[in-house]
Coordinates of C-alpha atoms in Angstrom, one line a residue:
M146 CA -33.3 -20.0 56.3
T147 CA -31.7 -18.3 53.3
E148 CA -29.3 -20.4 51.3
T149 CA -25.8 -19.2 50.7
T150 CA -24.9 -19.0 47.0
Y151 CA -21.6 -18.9 45.3
A152 CA -20.6 -17.4 41.9
T153 CA -17.3 -16.5 40.2
E154 CA -16.2 -13.7 37.9
R155 CA -13.1 -13.7 35.8
L156 CA -10.6 -10.9 36.6
D157 CA -7.3 -12.2 35.3
H158 CA -5.0 -9.2 34.3
L159 CA -7.9 -6.9 33.6
G160 CA -7.6 -5.4 37.1
I161 CA -4.2 -4.1 36.1
V162 CA -5.6 -2.5 32.9
A163 CA -8.5 -0.9 34.9
G164 CA -6.2 0.2 37.7
V165 CA -4.0 2.2 35.3
C166 CA -7.1 3.7 33.6
H167 CA -8.4 4.8 37.0
E168 CA -5.0 6.2 38.0
I169 CA -4.7 8.4 34.9
G170 CA -8.4 9.4 35.2
L171 CA -9.2 8.1 31.8
I172 CA -13.0 8.3 32.3
E173 CA -12.9 11.8 34.0
Q174 CA -10.5 13.3 31.4
I175 CA -12.6 12.1 28.4
D176 CA -15.9 13.1 30.0
A177 CA -14.5 16.6 30.7
C178 CA -13.6 16.9 27.0
I179 CA -17.0 15.6 25.8
G180 CA -19.3 17.1 28.4
P181 CA -22.5 15.6 29.9
T182 CA -24.5 13.3 27.8
K183 CA -27.4 12.3 30.1
R184 CA -26.8 8.6 29.2
K185 CA -26.3 5.8 31.7
V186 CA -22.9 4.9 30.1
S187 CA -20.7 8.1 29.7
V188 CA -18.4 8.4 26.8
G189 CA -15.4 8.0 29.2
E190 CA -16.9 4.8 30.6
A191 CA -17.6 3.4 27.1
V192 CA -14.0 4.1 26.1
Q193 CA -12.6 2.4 29.2
A194 CA -14.8 -0.6 28.4
M195 CA -13.3 -0.7 24.8
V196 CA -9.8 -0.3 26.2
I197 CA -10.3 -3.2 28.6
N198 CA -11.8 -5.3 25.8
A199 CA -8.8 -4.5 23.5
L200 CA -6.3 -5.4 26.2
G201 CA -8.1 -8.6 27.0
F202 CA -6.3 -10.0 23.8
V203 CA -9.2 -12.3 22.9
G204 CA -9.8 -10.9 19.4
R205 CA -13.5 -10.3 20.2
P206 CA -15.0 -7.5 18.0
L207 CA -16.7 -4.5 19.6
Y208 CA -20.3 -5.6 19.0
L209 CA -19.6 -8.6 21.3
T210 CA -18.4 -6.3 24.2
P211 CA -21.4 -7.3 26.4
E212 CA -20.4 -10.9 25.9
F213 CA -16.8 -10.1 26.9
F214 CA -18.0 -8.4 30.2
D215 CA -20.7 -11.0 31.0
N216 CA -18.5 -12.8 33.5
K217 CA -16.4 -9.9 34.6
P218 CA -16.6 -7.6 37.6
V219 CA -17.8 -4.6 35.7
D220 CA -18.3 -2.6 38.9
R221 CA -14.6 -3.0 39.7
L222 CA -13.3 -2.5 36.2
I223 CA -15.4 0.5 35.2
R224 CA -18.0 1.8 37.7
A225 CA -20.5 0.5 40.3
G226 CA -24.0 0.4 38.9
L227 CA -23.0 -0.7 35.4
E228 CA -23.8 -4.1 34.0
A229 CA -22.5 -6.0 31.0
E230 CA -25.6 -5.4 28.9
D231 CA -25.2 -1.6 29.3
L232 CA -22.0 -1.8 27.2
N233 CA -23.9 -2.6 24.0
D234 CA -23.3 -1.7 20.4
D235 CA -25.5 1.3 20.7
S236 CA -23.7 2.9 23.7
L237 CA -20.3 2.2 22.2
G238 CA -21.3 3.5 18.8
R239 CA -22.7 6.7 20.2
A240 CA -19.5 7.1 22.2
L241 CA -17.4 6.8 19.1
D242 CA -19.6 9.5 17.4
Q243 CA -19.1 11.9 20.3
L244 CA -15.4 11.3 20.4
Y245 CA -15.2 12.2 16.7
A246 CA -17.4 15.3 17.2
S247 CA -15.0 16.5 20.0
G248 CA -11.9 15.9 17.9
V249 CA -10.1 12.6 18.3
T250 CA -6.6 14.1 18.2
E251 CA -7.6 16.8 20.8
V252 CA -9.2 14.3 23.2
F253 CA -6.3 11.9 22.9
G254 CA -3.8 14.7 23.5
Q255 CA -5.6 15.8 26.6
V256 CA -5.7 12.2 28.1
A257 CA -2.0 11.5 27.1
S258 CA -0.8 14.8 28.5
H259 CA -2.6 14.3 31.8
A260 CA -1.3 10.7 32.0
L261 CA 2.3 11.7 31.6
K262 CA 1.9 14.3 34.3
V263 CA 0.4 11.7 36.7
Y264 CA 3.4 9.4 36.1
G265 CA 5.9 12.3 36.1
I266 CA 7.2 11.5 32.6
A267 CA 8.9 14.3 30.7
H268 CA 11.0 14.0 27.6
R269 CA 12.5 16.3 25.0
F270 CA 12.9 13.6 22.3
Y271 CA 10.0 12.2 20.3
H272 CA 9.6 9.6 17.6
L273 CA 7.3 10.2 14.7
D274 CA 6.0 7.6 12.2
S275 CA 2.8 6.4 10.6
T276 CA 1.3 3.0 9.6
T277 CA -1.7 1.9 7.6
F278 CA -4.7 -0.2 8.5
S279 CA -6.2 -2.2 5.7
L280 CA -10.0 -2.3 5.6
H281 CA -12.4 -4.5 3.7
G282 CA -15.7 -3.4 2.1
E283 CA -17.0 -0.3 0.6
Y284 CA -16.8 3.0 2.3
E285 CA -18.9 5.9 1.3
G286 CA -18.0 9.5 2.1
D287 CA -19.2 10.6 5.5
N288 CA -21.5 13.5 5.9
E289 CA -19.0 14.8 8.4
P290 CA -16.9 17.4 6.6
E291 CA -13.7 16.6 8.7
A292 CA -13.9 12.8 8.4
I293 CA -11.1 11.0 6.7
T294 CA -11.4 9.2 3.4
I295 CA -11.1 5.4 3.4
T296 CA -9.3 4.9 0.1
H297 CA -6.3 3.3 -1.6
G298 CA -2.8 4.6 -0.9
H299 CA 0.7 3.5 -0.2
S300 CA 0.1 0.3 1.8
K301 CA 2.6 -0.4 4.6
D302 CA 0.7 -3.7 5.1
H303 CA 1.6 -4.7 1.5
R304 CA -2.1 -4.9 0.6
P305 CA -2.5 -2.4 -2.3
D306 CA -5.7 -4.1 -3.3
L307 CA -7.4 -2.9 -0.1
K308 CA -8.6 0.5 1.0
Q309 CA -7.0 1.8 4.1
A310 CA -6.8 4.5 6.9
V311 CA -3.5 5.9 8.1
L312 CA -2.5 6.3 11.8
S313 CA 0.2 8.8 12.7
L314 CA 1.8 8.5 16.1
V315 CA 4.3 10.6 18.1
C316 CA 5.8 8.5 20.9
S317 CA 8.0 9.5 23.8
Y318 CA 11.7 8.8 23.7
R319 CA 12.8 5.2 23.9
S320 CA 9.3 4.0 24.7
R321 CA 6.1 3.2 23.0
L322 CA 4.2 5.8 25.0
P323 CA 2.1 7.6 22.5
V324 CA 1.7 11.3 23.2
W325 CA 0.0 12.5 20.0
L326 CA -2.2 10.7 17.5
E327 CA -3.8 11.5 14.2
A328 CA -6.2 9.5 12.2
L329 CA -5.7 10.3 8.5
S330 CA -7.1 9.5 5.1
G331 CA -5.7 6.4 3.3
N332 CA -3.8 8.4 0.7
E333 CA -2.1 10.8 3.1
A334 CA 1.6 10.9 2.4
D335 CA 4.2 11.0 5.2
K336 CA 6.3 13.6 3.3
T337 CA 3.5 16.2 3.4
R338 CA 1.9 15.2 6.7
F339 CA 4.9 14.8 9.0
P340 CA 5.7 18.6 9.3
K341 CA 2.0 19.3 10.0
T342 CA 1.9 16.7 12.7
I343 CA 5.1 18.1 14.3
K344 CA 3.8 21.7 14.2
A345 CA 0.4 20.6 15.7
Y346 CA 2.1 18.8 18.6
V347 CA 4.6 21.6 19.3
D348 CA 1.8 24.2 19.4
Q349 CA 0.4 22.6 22.5
L350 CA 3.7 22.3 24.3
D351 CA 5.0 24.9 26.8
E352 CA 6.7 27.8 25.1
G353 CA 10.5 27.8 25.2
E354 CA 10.7 24.0 25.5
T355 CA 13.4 22.6 23.1
T356 CA 12.1 19.4 21.4
Y357 CA 13.8 16.9 19.1
F358 CA 11.8 14.9 16.6
I359 CA 13.2 11.6 15.2
A360 CA 11.6 10.4 11.9
D361 CA 12.5 8.4 8.8
S362 CA 13.5 9.8 5.5
A363 CA 10.0 10.8 4.6
L364 CA 10.6 13.9 6.7
Y365 CA 13.7 15.0 4.8
S366 CA 13.0 17.4 1.9
Q367 CA 14.1 20.9 1.2
K368 CA 10.6 22.3 2.0
N369 CA 10.1 20.3 5.2
I370 CA 13.4 21.1 6.8
Q371 CA 13.0 24.8 5.9
E372 CA 9.6 24.8 7.6
L373 CA 10.7 23.1 10.8
S374 CA 13.1 25.7 12.1
Q375 CA 11.2 25.9 15.4
V376 CA 12.2 22.3 16.4
K377 CA 15.2 20.2 16.3
W378 CA 15.1 17.1 14.1
I379 CA 16.9 13.9 13.4
T380 CA 16.1 12.1 10.3
R381 CA 17.6 9.8 7.7
V382 CA 18.6 11.4 4.4
P383 CA 17.1 9.7 1.4
A384 CA 19.6 7.6 -0.5
T385 CA 18.2 9.0 -3.8
L386 CA 20.0 12.3 -3.2
K387 CA 23.0 12.7 -5.5
A388 CA 25.1 14.0 -2.5
V389 CA 24.4 10.8 -0.6
Q390 CA 25.2 8.5 -3.5
T391 CA 28.5 10.4 -3.9
L392 CA 29.3 9.9 -0.2
Y393 CA 28.6 6.2 -0.5
Q394 CA 31.1 5.8 -3.4
E395 CA 33.8 8.1 -2.0
L396 CA 33.8 7.2 1.7
E397 CA 35.3 3.9 2.6
P398 CA 34.6 2.3 6.0
A399 CA 38.3 2.2 6.7
H400 CA 38.3 6.0 6.6
M401 CA 35.5 6.2 9.2
R402 CA 36.0 6.0 13.0
P403 CA 34.5 3.3 15.2
A404 CA 31.3 4.4 16.8
R405 CA 30.3 3.9 20.4
A406 CA 27.6 1.6 19.2
K407 CA 29.2 -1.8 18.5
G408 CA 29.6 -2.8 14.9
Y409 CA 29.2 0.7 13.5
R410 CA 31.7 3.2 11.9
I411 CA 30.8 6.9 11.4
A412 CA 32.1 10.0 9.7
E413 CA 30.6 13.5 10.4
L414 CA 30.5 16.4 7.9
C415 CA 28.6 19.7 7.4
S416 CA 25.8 20.3 4.9
T417 CA 23.7 23.3 3.8
Y418 CA 21.2 21.2 1.8
G419 CA 18.0 23.2 1.2
G420 CA 19.7 26.3 2.6
V421 CA 19.6 24.9 6.1
R422 CA 22.8 24.5 8.1
Q423 CA 22.9 20.9 9.4
R424 CA 25.2 18.1 10.4
W425 CA 25.4 14.9 8.4
L426 CA 26.5 11.6 9.8
V427 CA 27.6 8.8 7.4
V428 CA 27.0 5.5 9.1
F429 CA 28.4 2.1 8.2
S430 CA 27.0 -1.0 9.8
A431 CA 29.1 -4.2 9.4
A432 CA 26.2 -6.5 10.1
A433 CA 24.0 -4.7 7.6
Y434 CA 26.8 -4.8 5.0
E435 CA 27.2 -8.6 5.3
K436 CA 23.4 -9.1 4.9
E437 CA 23.0 -6.6 2.1
A438 CA 26.1 -7.8 0.2
Q439 CA 24.9 -11.4 0.4
H440 CA 21.5 -10.2 -0.9
L441 CA 23.2 -8.3 -3.8
Q442 CA 25.1 -11.5 -4.7
Q443 CA 21.9 -13.4 -4.8
Q444 CA 20.2 -10.7 -6.9
V445 CA 23.1 -10.8 -9.4
A446 CA 22.9 -14.6 -9.7
E447 CA 19.1 -14.6 -10.2
E448 CA 19.3 -11.8 -12.8
Y449 CA 22.0 -13.7 -14.7
Q450 CA 19.7 -16.8 -14.9
E451 CA 16.8 -14.6 -16.1
A452 CA 19.0 -12.8 -18.6
T453 CA 20.4 -16.1 -20.0
K454 CA 16.9 -17.4 -20.5
A455 CA 15.9 -14.2 -22.2
L456 CA 18.9 -14.4 -24.5
Q457 CA 17.9 -18.0 -25.5
R458 CA 14.4 -16.8 -26.3
L459 CA 15.8 -13.9 -28.2
K460 CA 18.0 -16.1 -30.4
K461 CA 14.9 -18.0 -31.5
R462 CA 13.1 -14.8 -32.6
E463 CA 13.4 -13.3 -36.1
F464 CA 13.0 -9.5 -36.6
D465 CA 12.0 -7.7 -39.8
T466 CA 14.6 -5.0 -39.4
V467 CA 17.9 -4.3 -37.7
E468 CA 16.2 -1.4 -35.9
E469 CA 13.5 -3.7 -34.5
A470 CA 16.1 -6.2 -33.2
E471 CA 18.2 -3.5 -31.6
Q472 CA 15.1 -1.9 -30.0
R473 CA 14.2 -5.2 -28.3
I474 CA 17.8 -5.8 -27.2
D475 CA 17.9 -2.3 -25.7
E476 CA 14.7 -3.0 -23.8
L477 CA 16.3 -6.1 -22.3
R478 CA 19.4 -4.2 -21.3
E479 CA 17.4 -1.5 -19.5
A480 CA 15.6 -4.2 -17.5
W481 CA 18.9 -5.6 -16.3
A482 CA 20.5 -3.8 -13.4
Y483 CA 23.8 -5.7 -13.3
H484 CA 24.3 -7.3 -16.7
D485 CA 24.9 -6.3 -20.3
L486 CA 24.6 -8.2 -23.6
T487 CA 27.2 -8.5 -26.4
Y488 CA 25.7 -9.7 -29.7
E489 CA 25.9 -9.9 -33.4
L490 CA 23.0 -9.8 -35.8
A491 CA 22.9 -12.1 -38.8
P492 CA 20.7 -11.8 -41.8
V493 CA 18.1 -14.5 -42.5
P494 CA 17.3 -14.5 -46.3
H495 CA 13.8 -15.5 -47.5
Y496 CA 13.4 -16.5 -51.2
G497 CA 9.7 -17.1 -51.5
H498 CA 10.0 -20.8 -52.3
R499 CA 11.0 -24.1 -50.7
G500 CA 14.3 -25.7 -51.2
R501 CA 17.8 -24.3 -51.8
P502 CA 18.0 -21.0 -53.7
R503 CA 19.3 -21.0 -57.3
K504 CA 22.9 -19.8 -57.8
G505 CA 22.9 -16.0 -57.9
E506 CA 19.3 -15.7 -56.8
E507 CA 18.5 -12.6 -54.7
P508 CA 16.3 -13.0 -51.7
E509 CA 12.9 -11.4 -51.7
R510 CA 13.5 -10.0 -48.2
L511 CA 15.9 -10.3 -45.2
G512 CA 15.0 -11.0 -41.6
W513 CA 17.4 -10.5 -38.7
Q514 CA 18.4 -12.8 -35.8
V515 CA 20.8 -12.7 -33.0
D516 CA 23.6 -15.1 -34.1
E517 CA 26.2 -14.7 -31.4
G518 CA 25.2 -13.4 -28.0
E519 CA 26.6 -13.4 -24.5
V520 CA 25.4 -12.2 -21.1
T521 CA 28.1 -10.3 -19.3
Q522 CA 28.3 -8.9 -15.8
D523 CA 28.5 -5.1 -15.5
Q524 CA 31.3 -5.2 -12.9
E525 CA 31.4 -1.4 -12.5
T526 CA 27.7 -1.2 -11.6
I527 CA 28.0 -4.2 -9.3
E528 CA 31.0 -2.7 -7.5
Q529 CA 29.3 0.7 -7.1
T530 CA 26.2 -0.9 -5.7
R531 CA 28.4 -3.0 -3.3
R532 CA 30.1 0.1 -2.0
S533 CA 26.8 1.6 -1.0
K534 CA 25.7 -1.4 1.1
G535 CA 25.6 -1.2 4.8
K536 CA 25.6 2.6 4.7
F537 CA 23.1 5.3 5.5
V538 CA 23.2 9.1 6.2
L539 CA 21.6 10.8 9.2
A540 CA 21.0 14.5 9.4
T541 CA 20.2 16.9 12.3
N542 CA 19.8 20.7 12.6
E543 CA 21.3 20.5 16.1
L544 CA 24.7 22.1 15.3
R545 CA 26.0 22.0 18.9
A546 CA 28.1 18.9 19.3
E547 CA 28.1 19.4 23.1
E548 CA 24.3 19.0 23.0
M549 CA 24.4 16.1 20.6
S550 CA 27.5 14.2 19.8
A551 CA 27.8 12.1 16.7
D552 CA 27.5 8.9 18.8
K553 CA 24.4 10.2 20.5
L554 CA 22.9 11.1 17.1
L555 CA 23.2 7.5 16.0
E556 CA 21.9 6.1 19.2
D557 CA 18.9 8.4 19.2
Y558 CA 18.0 7.5 15.7
K559 CA 18.4 3.8 16.4
S560 CA 16.1 4.1 19.4
Q561 CA 13.2 4.5 17.0
G562 CA 13.0 0.7 16.8
E563 CA 12.3 0.7 20.5
S564 CA 9.6 3.3 20.3
V565 CA 6.9 4.0 17.7
E566 CA 7.7 0.9 15.6
R567 CA 7.1 -1.3 18.7
G568 CA 3.8 0.6 19.2
F569 CA 2.7 -0.3 15.7
R570 CA 3.6 -3.9 16.1
F571 CA 1.4 -3.9 19.3
L572 CA -1.5 -2.3 17.5
K573 CA -1.4 -4.9 14.7
D574 CA -1.3 -7.9 17.0
P575 CA -3.9 -10.4 15.7
L576 CA -5.3 -10.7 19.2
F577 CA -5.8 -6.9 19.5
F578 CA -9.0 -5.6 18.2
A579 CA -7.7 -4.3 14.9
D580 CA -10.3 -6.6 13.3
S581 CA -13.0 -4.4 14.8
L582 CA -12.3 -2.0 12.0
F583 CA -15.4 -3.2 10.3
L584 CA -17.2 0.0 11.1
K585 CA -18.7 1.6 8.0
K586 CA -18.5 5.2 9.0
P587 CA -15.1 6.9 8.5
A588 CA -15.9 9.1 11.5
R589 CA -16.2 6.0 13.7
I590 CA -13.0 4.5 12.2
M591 CA -11.2 7.7 13.3
A592 CA -12.6 7.4 16.9
L593 CA -11.7 3.7 17.1
L594 CA -8.2 4.4 16.0
M595 CA -8.0 6.8 18.9
V596 CA -9.3 4.2 21.3
M597 CA -6.6 1.8 20.0
G598 CA -4.0 4.5 20.7
L599 CA -5.4 4.9 24.2
S600 CA -5.0 1.1 24.7
L601 CA -1.4 1.4 23.7
L602 CA -0.9 4.2 26.1
V603 CA -2.4 2.2 29.0
Y604 CA -0.3 -0.8 28.2
A605 CA 2.9 1.1 27.8
L606 CA 2.3 3.1 31.1
A607 CA 1.8 -0.2 33.0
E608 CA 4.9 -1.7 31.5
R609 CA 7.0 1.4 32.2
K610 CA 5.8 1.7 35.8
L611 CA 6.4 -2.0 36.6
R612 CA 9.9 -1.9 35.1
T613 CA 10.8 1.3 36.9
Q614 CA 9.5 0.0 40.3
L615 CA 11.3 -3.3 39.9
A616 CA 14.6 -1.4 39.3
E617 CA 14.1 1.1 42.1
H618 CA 13.3 -1.6 44.7
D619 CA 15.9 -4.0 43.3
E620 CA 13.1 -6.6 42.8
H621 CA 12.7 -9.3 40.1
I622 CA 10.0 -11.4 38.7
P623 CA 10.3 -14.6 36.6
D624 CA 10.4 -14.4 32.8
Q625 CA 9.0 -17.0 30.4
K626 CA 12.0 -19.3 31.2
G627 CA 11.7 -18.8 35.0
Q628 CA 14.8 -16.6 35.1
P629 CA 14.6 -13.3 37.2
T630 CA 14.1 -10.1 35.2
Q631 CA 13.5 -6.5 35.9
R632 CA 12.3 -5.8 32.3
P633 CA 9.3 -8.0 31.8
T634 CA 6.9 -7.3 28.9
M635 CA 3.4 -6.5 30.1
R636 CA 2.1 -9.3 27.9
R637 CA 4.1 -11.8 30.0
V638 CA 2.7 -10.2 33.2
F639 CA -0.8 -10.5 31.8
Q640 CA -0.2 -14.2 31.2
M641 CA 1.0 -14.7 34.8
F642 CA -2.4 -13.4 36.0
E643 CA -4.5 -15.9 34.0
G644 CA -6.9 -17.7 36.4
I645 CA -7.4 -14.9 38.9
D646 CA -11.1 -15.0 39.8
V647 CA -13.4 -13.1 42.1
L648 CA -15.6 -15.3 44.3
L649 CA -19.0 -13.9 45.2
I650 CA -20.6 -15.3 48.4
S651 CA -24.2 -14.2 48.7
T652 CA -26.1 -14.5 52.0
A653 CA -29.1 -12.8 53.5
T654 CA -26.9 -10.0 54.9
G655 CA -25.2 -9.2 51.5
T656 CA -22.5 -10.3 49.2
E657 CA -18.9 -10.8 50.2
R658 CA -16.1 -10.9 47.6
Q659 CA -12.8 -12.7 47.7
V660 CA -10.1 -12.7 45.0
L661 CA -8.8 -16.2 44.4
N662 CA -5.5 -17.7 43.3
L663 CA -3.3 -14.7 44.1
D664 CA 0.2 -16.0 45.1
P665 CA 3.3 -14.1 46.4
V666 CA 4.5 -13.0 43.0
H667 CA 1.1 -11.6 42.1
H668 CA 1.1 -9.6 45.3
K669 CA 4.6 -8.3 44.6
I670 CA 3.5 -7.1 41.1
L671 CA 0.3 -5.5 42.5
K672 CA 2.2 -3.7 45.2
L673 CA 4.7 -2.3 42.7
L674 CA 1.9 -1.1 40.4
G675 CA 0.3 0.8 43.2
P676 CA -3.0 1.4 45.1
Y677 CA -5.2 1.9 42.1
V678 CA -4.4 -1.5 40.7
Q679 CA -4.4 -3.1 44.2
K680 CA -7.9 -1.8 44.7
C681 CA -9.2 -3.7 41.7
Y682 CA -7.9 -6.9 43.3
L683 CA -9.7 -6.0 46.6
I684 CA -6.3 -5.3 48.4
D685 CA -6.4 -2.7 51.1
T686 CA -3.5 -0.2 50.9

């Protein structure tokens, strides 16, 4: 008589991740780009394993992928016939090499484009930005001619001591759905790269499609806006431009009209900066003004304390000449943004002997010291600076107000915080596998950045689909506080699926599987996410 045995495998939320991967054909799309490899684990399967590992949020590096999958239903999550030990460092590393060889941007673009078609997502507005990933260790140049350079550059992580790589993303409007990705060298500058990225993305779109790109002030320069005549753009105008500084001083909030967005006032005008006809929108934010004005007040107070201390030190110092004293005073003045110094210099005679000098004795030399000095506030500069607080200027080459009103221009720009910036925060989550950027080959770093982008794509697609289905069916699920919501984060949903196991019952006639611990809210979520996800949880549809 054969004994019945029991075993369990952890499924948790990974069935949701795998279901979305299956729905968008992640494996098939990548393998079609790469071609046959005659290996047990195809490149697409290796990538899906890395995506599932990343969205497991366990902070486990890639070389421990077999350990991650050791107690998981690999046949459900990836493909029947695969085992955890097949997903080893060698198979994943070779997959990264082949992704690089096929072009990480091109492969990502193909997968993302297909995924958006599967989900019926189409937008004309896109957000563009870049971020940096700091890397430890030494990185030699790759033999691959197109590989990026891991080097020092402007660090958005505030780690100028570390070398880095740059990741540029184009995300779909008001979402963190990445539609285009580029892995770049650590010293790549946004100002020179942004127009190239936009052109590369536009080249693969359908002809005649009007697209709008939203970016920060790095995009705005005479050269860039002249080159980007084939697309519509919305960007912030650098505050360093003289025309912007003049507007800050001349345009008072009282002379601006209330915007549709609460707490904002706006004023619209025309510009031909760089020889390009465009609309400028001066924006004043009351909340930003209060915060920035308070910060200015703090800066002025702190500088006054430092300036007072510097004056006391200056009074104790003797200079050989008047010119030397005045040079030092001018250096201090230049270092102060909001203060000035009034002073008098007094001679310090030296007679070459101790004691009081004799009557009528001439000193051997004269030194010079600050006798009277006072730190004063530069009220004009402080007031000019205060007038600029809470203000910024937006620009667009969309001249038709009926296509984009001033209020919509502001709303579209503000939506960047809901889009690509949220994507970057997701990618830099400590539990994500950003720490796996230990790879020593720049080519593999590029491929891994692409896999990270695919992970963001899968996560964002799942979140968008669930929110859309909840709204369409007028359904709700509980949030962290137990309150009903139609806009849950996918991270919250993943937490709700903790403890979902697969029970394996093995007998002489075969192995039966049952998914344990699914309750009504789980079933509701799985039904809304669709048959591909339900199948991963052994639910017939």
